[in-house]
Amino acid sequence: MAKQKKAPKPKAQTPKGFRDYFGAEVTERAAMLASIAEVYYRYGFDALETSAVETVEALGKFLPDVDRPNEGVFAWQEEDSDWVALRYDMTAPLARVYAQYRNDLPTPYRRYAMGPVWRNEKPGPGRYRQFYQCDADTVGTASMAADAEICAMLSDTLEAVGIPRGDYVIRVNNRKVLNGVMEVAGLSGDDKEAERGIVLRAIDKLDRLGPDGVRALLGEGRKDESGDFTKGAGLSEAQIDAIMRFVDAPLRIKELLETQINEVEKHRAGSASTDTESSLLPSGIMDGLTSLKSVVPRIIEDLERSIAASGELIPTRSTMVATFRVLHEVVGASEVGAKGIDELYQIADLLEAQGYGPDRIVIDPSVVRGLGYYTGPVYEAELTFDVQNEKGQTVQFGSVAGGGRYDDLVKRFTGQEVPATGVSIGVDRLLAALRSKGRTTGEAEGPVVVTVMDRDRMAEYQKMVAELRSAGIRAEVYLGNPKNFGNQMKYADRRGSLVAVIQGSDEADRDVVQLKDLVAGAEAAKDATLEEWKARPSQIEVARGDLVAEVAKMLEAARGA
Amino acid sequence: MAKQKKAPKPKAQTPKGFRDYFGAEVTERAAMLASIAEVYYRYGFDALETSAVETVEALGKFLPDVDRPNEGVFAWQEEDSDWVALRYDMTAPLARVYAQYRNDLPTPYRRYAMGPVWRNEKPGPGRYRQFYQCDADTVGTASMAADAEICAMLSDTLEAVGIPRGDYVIRVNNRKVLNGVMEVAGLSGDDKEAERGIVLRAIDKLDRLGPDGVRALLGEGRKDESGDFTKGAGLSEAQIDAIMRFVDAPLRIKELLETQINEVEKHRAGSASTDTESSLLPSGIMDGLTSLKSVVPRIIEDLERSIAASGELIPTRSTMVATFRVLHEVVGASEVGAKGIDELYQIADLLEAQGYGPDRIVIDPSVVRGLGYYTGPVYEAELTFDVQNEKGQTVQFGSVAGGGRYDDLVKRFTGQEVPATGVSIGVDRLLAALRSKGRTTGEAEGPVVVTVMDRDRMAEYQKMVAELRSAGIRAEVYLGNPKNFGNQMKYADRRGSLVAVIQGSDEADRDVVQLKDLVAGAEAAKDATLEEWKARPSQIEVARGDLVAEVAKMLEAARGA
């Protein structure tokens, strides 16, 4: 550090919107990312680490047409040279890399990337300007097998990091289905972009406003409770109906499932026609759905189990079949809509073959988030277990990952259209989920602290920790001023240590050590004198030669406590 | 990606001085860092991850007294606010964190940090503007036990990542010994800083110029082979002699060791006086060296073994004792010099107690690098095995880590002096060392590629990879256009795959698959037709049900090849 003569003292502060991560916050994230990387690797994805810095030109979104092009990114000008910026995501650098190395990279190129990204945005509670992203993308193939593979991989990944099956669901939709709906509603064509934007935003508000609110926004507009009026898309009744068939699709699917349940109940009671299969899957819908046909017996079985268990609908193959029926109703004669459904068929089919049933991955037309950005299939991983939100309400944990197909990734560099599909995991969200499931604690176990009773015998204390470490036990000698024994105990407490080791000259003469179980008496020990402290029952004396074995035993007991 | 209408195509290029890392370059570094973190953690060090961005004020070295304070760092001004910059090392952020959180952190605070740092310097071959650092520091204790601990940890770390004992040595010196030498040479005092600088630079050139060259630079100056003259420090003969005793210390130590060997040989021959012990350790040198005295019998043993083995001197306890004798000669009556030697004693003593002999860690006065920066002990890890340099010469691999004690880390923030000591591992250097030792390959093994012979049977191919992955085997389906079988083989080749799986309709009918060993025929296979390719002996047909077992067998064989 250069000397700062006479300069005022600098403030020791993290820059606004940034934060520091300590101990377990770092190691638990690292462990989670390592688990994820292992799954990605097994799926044939290769690691890629690009530099944090990119030229603004390559990042794309931001052009140096103003003096300081840092809208949303951290950017600066190199000496007499290019503007550069910190990457704001992992996708823009992937596009640059694929264009730059396309002759050397395999095609298709499966890559994963994990690391920090930076956003020059107004920070808020829990919103930081640097955060981790963890992406996997397949570049250079239009095959739906690539999308199906990423959905399967996402499922494996969630289970690998510790989210049990049943506590998550991956929902798949297709942008083209929505395009089909737009077509049916007479809203396709370049000149209708503004209307489509309003429609998309209206659909996205379904959760908050309900179907009637959405309907109002599609028509003349909507007055909210405060009296404020939001202008609508001004669609005709027929147009609105077409859109609302899409919005209502989840409800329709539910209805259909109830019908199916009735069919199954009749089937069980022996009163159904022998044609349960065709009532579940009317012939029209089966075009191109060959492999799903074979699952009908299992659909019936699933439904029976579902009815027997709780009467509630669980995500099953049956939902998938019902979904396809409703989607066919929704896109009508639209060609792009039919293409979208066909792509969803293919994905469902491939996933079915690999054993990923709707208990893990479902086709769900209600996935709208991000539809504006993507060009084909979109997918989203949602955690379905309950947590308390900040208001104390019980809510589902919600989305932790999302992605989809975006086919003009590399075009801006090369002019060539390169199909690609990929997913991004919200690292902090997933980590928070693991904490709320008790999979990680957010706190590291402190080391065994060997206290210093006699400064001249430091070498012997060091020998003790060396032995403990050799046995794989995290351990350290107290390296502060050893005079005040209470300070050594306070230190061990602050470290979250479970066990402390003491050996004064008396113990040394008798070739023994004292082991203190810190879990029992941590609070009380803070102000204890050495004598008081030794009197506690949670302390035992063991032979010096048994140090490692006895500490290991005590740690095991303390961890169980 | 926003549309860039009519804008010229951006260049797909990494910014100047930055680079991308692919596949094994990423995963091998990650694996190495994980091994290091495990050792650090076991020693009681806690992870810390600070943000990449710091205020320029907190970074310290660089003040916003010019319009653009980016000398050496990447810096920019926030909107109407502070200048911020990317961190250039891990130490400056540690100082900021310790000052900011000092009331909440344990004292002493042991922390490790690993991640990229950025330097705004002219890039060169192998010199990048973003690179990894991996640091461990103990803040808040002046105890030599902290320095000894870091040396021991560094030794454990090198072995943990795969550098075998004997292939490295950790050298320890002390800045105070040099200060003592300066005192003896009449070069202490604030007004002599310039001279000391010249002396330090001269000493640092010993390897290149030899003792006579250094001597010339300490005196009037030196003319090099091209006739250029470098002005010297202008010291008197007595001053030069004092410095040269330090420079010559390694030679003197060697002499002393040879004397000791003679003593031992006489001892063996029965012709020595009974006082071998005191001739090895004359009484004056033993002050404060109590614990080392007990090792004299082992010194003799080591020397005997060394003589018996090869006649060559290996680093042993004897070198350490000889070292202390010579250091006493070198610092004469200097108080600070004696303090430096005392600190080195303590470190040697503590390491000895933990079993870290001079086969791993030696006291070595020839360590000068970085002495200018540090205030007490300094340490350096050197790899001693041979490698070829760029000129094809055989050289020792050299330094991979260094550190030492720096006691005014936090002072600029709080005014309070906080003692600290720490080490930084050169991540790229150490990784290069592992590659040159064959510990890592720099190349990832490609996945098993399941080829696509029949696009309609994609679901079955996906099922195959799902089975392989479930067995922990890295596998993928070819997702490019399957029409040209040769392209599929080229792809597998580019991926570095060892095994390919084929199942056409013929094989499907017979419920078998073909497995191709790609190691054998990789080159030739590139342009083969399917028929030619199937004829190769490195291909076998197995039952579909045996897919996983047979692939595993073939992989094992291919890895051994």
mmCIF file of N, CA, C and O in Angstrom, chain A residues 268-317:
data_model
loop_
_atom_site.group_PDB
_atom_site.id
_atom_site.type_symbol
_atom_site.label_atom_id
_atom_site.label_comp_id
_atom_site.label_asym_id
_atom_site.label_seq_id
_atom_site.Cartn_x
_atom_site.Cartn_y
_atom_site.Cartn_z
ATOM 1 N N ARG A 268 -63.726 -47.771 -13.638
ATOM 2 C CA ARG A 268 -63.518 -48.609 -12.461
ATOM 3 C C ARG A 268 -64.803 -49.306 -12.057
ATOM 4 O O ARG A 268 -64.804 -50.454 -11.643
ATOM 5 N N ALA A 269 -65.887 -48.553 -12.132
ATOM 6 C CA ALA A 269 -67.186 -49.105 -11.728
ATOM 7 C C ALA A 269 -67.724 -50.071 -12.780
ATOM 8 O O ALA A 269 -68.767 -50.684 -12.610
ATOM 9 N N GLY A 270 -66.983 -50.195 -13.879
ATOM 10 C CA GLY A 270 -67.387 -51.127 -14.919
ATOM 11 C C GLY A 270 -68.500 -50.598 -15.804
ATOM 12 O O GLY A 270 -68.981 -51.289 -16.682
ATOM 13 N N SER A 271 -68.878 -49.322 -15.580
ATOM 14 C CA SER A 271 -70.015 -48.798 -16.337
ATOM 15 C C SER A 271 -69.595 -48.023 -17.583
ATOM 16 O O SER A 271 -70.428 -47.558 -18.333
ATOM 17 N N ALA A 272 -68.268 -47.847 -17.771
ATOM 18 C CA ALA A 272 -67.822 -47.071 -18.934
ATOM 19 C C ALA A 272 -67.871 -47.936 -20.185
ATOM 20 O O ALA A 272 -67.890 -49.154 -20.126
ATOM 21 N N SER A 273 -67.902 -47.247 -21.299
ATOM 22 C CA SER A 273 -67.735 -47.956 -22.548
ATOM 23 C C SER A 273 -66.321 -48.525 -22.557
ATOM 24 O O SER A 273 -65.478 -48.123 -21.769
ATOM 25 N N THR A 274 -66.048 -49.432 -23.437
ATOM 26 C CA THR A 274 -64.699 -49.984 -23.503
ATOM 27 C C THR A 274 -63.722 -48.980 -24.092
ATOM 28 O O THR A 274 -62.535 -49.231 -24.174
ATOM 29 N N ASP A 275 -64.275 -47.824 -24.470
ATOM 30 C CA ASP A 275 -63.462 -46.898 -25.232
ATOM 31 C C ASP A 275 -62.909 -45.729 -24.405
ATOM 32 O O ASP A 275 -62.801 -44.612 -24.881
ATOM 33 N N THR A 276 -62.551 -46.025 -23.154
ATOM 34 C CA THR A 276 -61.973 -44.978 -22.299
ATOM 35 C C THR A 276 -60.787 -44.301 -22.981
ATOM 36 O O THR A 276 -60.611 -43.096 -22.933
ATOM 37 N N GLU A 277 -60.003 -45.135 -23.661
ATOM 38 C CA GLU A 277 -58.810 -44.601 -24.303
ATOM 39 C C GLU A 277 -59.142 -43.491 -25.293
ATOM 40 O O GLU A 277 -58.573 -42.405 -25.243
ATOM 41 N N SER A 278 -60.124 -43.746 -26.152
ATOM 42 C CA SER A 278 -60.396 -42.742 -27.175
ATOM 43 C C SER A 278 -61.138 -41.542 -26.600
ATOM 44 O O SER A 278 -61.075 -40.444 -27.139
ATOM 45 N N SER A 279 -61.800 -41.708 -25.443
ATOM 46 C CA SER A 279 -62.440 -40.533 -24.854
ATOM 47 C C SER A 279 -61.388 -39.646 -24.189
ATOM 48 O O SER A 279 -61.550 -38.440 -24.078
ATOM 49 N N LEU A 280 -60.312 -40.276 -23.750
ATOM 50 C CA LEU A 280 -59.218 -39.483 -23.207
ATOM 51 C C LEU A 280 -58.456 -38.783 -24.314
ATOM 52 O O LEU A 280 -57.999 -37.656 -24.172
ATOM 53 N N LEU A 281 -58.280 -39.477 -25.420
ATOM 54 C CA LEU A 281 -57.483 -38.956 -26.527
ATOM 55 C C LEU A 281 -58.261 -39.054 -27.829
ATOM 56 O O LEU A 281 -58.073 -39.986 -28.597
ATOM 57 N N PRO A 282 -59.147 -38.108 -28.101
ATOM 58 C CA PRO A 282 -59.910 -38.154 -29.335
ATOM 59 C C PRO A 282 -58.969 -38.223 -30.531
ATOM 60 O O PRO A 282 -57.860 -37.665 -30.472
ATOM 61 N N SER A 283 -59.430 -38.842 -31.579
ATOM 62 C CA SER A 283 -58.508 -39.175 -32.675
ATOM 63 C C SER A 283 -57.791 -37.970 -33.260
ATOM 64 O O SER A 283 -56.609 -38.015 -33.535
ATOM 65 N N GLY A 284 -58.463 -36.846 -33.415
ATOM 66 C CA GLY A 284 -57.842 -35.671 -34.038
ATOM 67 C C GLY A 284 -56.555 -35.258 -33.356
ATOM 68 O O GLY A 284 -55.574 -34.883 -33.992
ATOM 69 N N ILE A 285 -56.577 -35.341 -32.061
ATOM 70 C CA ILE A 285 -55.462 -34.838 -31.277
ATOM 71 C C ILE A 285 -54.239 -35.742 -31.341
ATOM 72 O O ILE A 285 -53.146 -35.358 -30.976
ATOM 73 N N MET A 286 -54.473 -36.975 -31.825
ATOM 74 C CA MET A 286 -53.383 -37.943 -31.758
ATOM 75 C C MET A 286 -52.383 -37.837 -32.904
ATOM 76 O O MET A 286 -51.367 -38.510 -32.897
ATOM 77 N N ASP A 287 -52.697 -36.980 -33.903
ATOM 78 C CA ASP A 287 -51.762 -36.855 -35.025
ATOM 79 C C ASP A 287 -50.400 -36.430 -34.500
ATOM 80 O O ASP A 287 -50.275 -35.417 -33.822
ATOM 81 N N GLY A 288 -49.403 -37.182 -34.803
ATOM 82 C CA GLY A 288 -48.049 -36.831 -34.392
ATOM 83 C C GLY A 288 -47.773 -37.113 -32.927
ATOM 84 O O GLY A 288 -46.752 -36.716 -32.396
ATOM 85 N N LEU A 289 -48.701 -37.769 -32.277
ATOM 86 C CA LEU A 289 -48.561 -37.968 -30.832
ATOM 87 C C LEU A 289 -48.431 -39.455 -30.522
ATOM 88 O O LEU A 289 -48.857 -39.947 -29.490
ATOM 89 N N THR A 290 -47.861 -40.169 -31.451
ATOM 90 C CA THR A 290 -47.834 -41.623 -31.390
ATOM 91 C C THR A 290 -47.353 -42.152 -30.039
ATOM 92 O O THR A 290 -48.000 -42.995 -29.428
ATOM 93 N N SER A 291 -46.232 -41.622 -29.605
ATOM 94 C CA SER A 291 -45.635 -42.258 -28.427
ATOM 95 C C SER A 291 -46.464 -41.980 -27.178
ATOM 96 O O SER A 291 -46.459 -42.770 -26.242
ATOM 97 N N LEU A 292 -47.179 -40.859 -27.166
ATOM 98 C CA LEU A 292 -47.987 -40.582 -25.978
ATOM 99 C C LEU A 292 -49.134 -41.566 -25.844
ATOM 100 O O LEU A 292 -49.618 -41.839 -24.763
ATOM 101 N N LYS A 293 -49.569 -42.094 -26.996
ATOM 102 C CA LYS A 293 -50.695 -43.014 -26.986
ATOM 103 C C LYS A 293 -50.426 -44.201 -26.056
ATOM 104 O O LYS A 293 -51.313 -44.676 -25.349
ATOM 105 N N SER A 294 -49.180 -44.619 -26.046
ATOM 106 C CA SER A 294 -48.833 -45.803 -25.255
ATOM 107 C C SER A 294 -48.947 -45.541 -23.759
ATOM 108 O O SER A 294 -48.916 -46.461 -22.957
ATOM 109 N N VAL A 295 -49.046 -44.255 -23.400
ATOM 110 C CA VAL A 295 -49.076 -43.992 -21.964
ATOM 111 C C VAL A 295 -50.486 -43.963 -21.392
ATOM 112 O O VAL A 295 -50.656 -43.817 -20.187
ATOM 113 N N VAL A 296 -51.494 -44.116 -22.262
ATOM 114 C CA VAL A 296 -52.868 -43.999 -21.765
ATOM 115 C C VAL A 296 -53.164 -44.933 -20.590
ATOM 116 O O VAL A 296 -53.749 -44.503 -19.586
ATOM 117 N N PRO A 297 -52.733 -46.186 -20.652
ATOM 118 C CA PRO A 297 -52.997 -47.036 -19.486
ATOM 119 C C PRO A 297 -52.396 -46.434 -18.209
ATOM 120 O O PRO A 297 -53.009 -46.496 -17.138
ATOM 121 N N ARG A 298 -51.227 -45.828 -18.372
ATOM 122 C CA ARG A 298 -50.602 -45.252 -17.189
ATOM 123 C C ARG A 298 -51.325 -43.984 -16.737
ATOM 124 O O ARG A 298 -51.363 -43.666 -15.562
ATOM 125 N N ILE A 299 -51.902 -43.273 -17.710
ATOM 126 C CA ILE A 299 -52.691 -42.103 -17.334
ATOM 127 C C ILE A 299 -53.835 -42.533 -16.419
ATOM 128 O O ILE A 299 -54.079 -41.940 -15.367
ATOM 129 N N ILE A 300 -54.479 -43.603 -16.815
ATOM 130 C CA ILE A 300 -55.608 -44.100 -16.023
ATOM 131 C C ILE A 300 -55.125 -44.505 -14.632
ATOM 132 O O ILE A 300 -55.709 -44.128 -13.615
ATOM 133 N N GLU A 301 -53.999 -45.181 -14.637
ATOM 134 C CA GLU A 301 -53.438 -45.629 -13.365
ATOM 135 C C GLU A 301 -53.110 -44.423 -12.466
ATOM 136 O O GLU A 301 -53.435 -44.394 -11.275
ATOM 137 N N ASP A 302 -52.467 -43.424 -13.068
ATOM 138 C CA ASP A 302 -52.118 -42.224 -12.314
ATOM 139 C C ASP A 302 -53.355 -41.556 -11.743
ATOM 140 O O ASP A 302 -53.383 -41.135 -10.584
ATOM 141 N N LEU A 303 -54.369 -41.454 -12.593
ATOM 142 C CA LEU A 303 -55.592 -40.794 -12.154
ATOM 143 C C LEU A 303 -56.222 -41.564 -11.007
ATOM 144 O O LEU A 303 -56.675 -40.976 -10.029
ATOM 145 N N GLU A 304 -56.222 -42.887 -11.128
ATOM 146 C CA GLU A 304 -56.792 -43.700 -10.055
ATOM 147 C C GLU A 304 -56.044 -43.472 -8.748
ATOM 148 O O GLU A 304 -56.647 -43.304 -7.697
ATOM 149 N N ARG A 305 -54.718 -43.451 -8.861
ATOM 150 C CA ARG A 305 -53.914 -43.252 -7.666
ATOM 151 C C ARG A 305 -54.213 -41.873 -7.074
ATOM 152 O O ARG A 305 -54.348 -41.700 -5.877
ATOM 153 N N SER A 306 -54.305 -40.903 -7.965
ATOM 154 C CA SER A 306 -54.563 -39.542 -7.541
ATOM 155 C C SER A 306 -55.900 -39.426 -6.814
ATOM 156 O O SER A 306 -56.012 -38.810 -5.758
ATOM 157 N N ILE A 307 -56.903 -40.053 -7.374
ATOM 158 C CA ILE A 307 -58.239 -40.016 -6.754
ATOM 159 C C ILE A 307 -58.213 -40.727 -5.406
ATOM 160 O O ILE A 307 -58.713 -40.222 -4.404
ATOM 161 N N ALA A 308 -57.556 -41.879 -5.389
ATOM 162 C CA ALA A 308 -57.498 -42.664 -4.165
ATOM 163 C C ALA A 308 -56.769 -41.911 -3.061
ATOM 164 O O ALA A 308 -57.143 -41.977 -1.888
ATOM 165 N N ALA A 309 -55.730 -41.185 -3.452
ATOM 166 C CA ALA A 309 -54.876 -40.544 -2.449
ATOM 167 C C ALA A 309 -55.577 -39.373 -1.785
ATOM 168 O O ALA A 309 -55.805 -39.371 -0.582
ATOM 169 N N SER A 310 -55.972 -38.388 -2.533
ATOM 170 C CA SER A 310 -56.478 -37.180 -1.894
ATOM 171 C C SER A 310 -57.624 -36.552 -2.658
ATOM 172 O O SER A 310 -58.209 -35.581 -2.203
ATOM 173 N N GLY A 311 -57.927 -37.107 -3.795
ATOM 174 C CA GLY A 311 -58.966 -36.482 -4.593
ATOM 175 C C GLY A 311 -58.450 -35.278 -5.359
ATOM 176 O O GLY A 311 -59.102 -34.763 -6.249
ATOM 177 N N GLU A 312 -57.249 -34.820 -4.985
ATOM 178 C CA GLU A 312 -56.709 -33.655 -5.687
ATOM 179 C C GLU A 312 -55.950 -34.082 -6.929
ATOM 180 O O GLU A 312 -55.430 -35.183 -7.031
ATOM 181 N N LEU A 313 -55.850 -33.139 -7.850
ATOM 182 C CA LEU A 313 -55.106 -33.432 -9.071
ATOM 183 C C LEU A 313 -53.629 -33.189 -8.846
ATOM 184 O O LEU A 313 -53.224 -32.100 -8.438
ATOM 185 N N ILE A 314 -52.840 -34.209 -9.095
ATOM 186 C CA ILE A 314 -51.399 -33.976 -9.090
ATOM 187 C C ILE A 314 -50.963 -33.880 -10.548
ATOM 188 O O ILE A 314 -51.675 -34.343 -11.440
ATOM 189 N N PRO A 315 -49.817 -33.244 -10.826
ATOM 190 C CA PRO A 315 -49.384 -33.203 -12.226
ATOM 191 C C PRO A 315 -49.095 -34.624 -12.706
ATOM 192 O O PRO A 315 -48.311 -35.329 -12.097
ATOM 193 N N THR A 316 -49.761 -35.036 -13.720
ATOM 194 C CA THR A 316 -49.579 -36.394 -14.225
ATOM 195 C C THR A 316 -49.576 -36.333 -15.738
ATOM 196 O O THR A 316 -49.795 -35.288 -16.336
ATOM 197 N N ARG A 317 -49.340 -37.494 -16.337
ATOM 198 C CA ARG A 317 -49.401 -37.576 -17.794
ATOM 199 C C ARG A 317 -50.748 -37.087 -18.313
ATOM 200 O O ARG A 317 -50.839 -36.512 -19.388
#
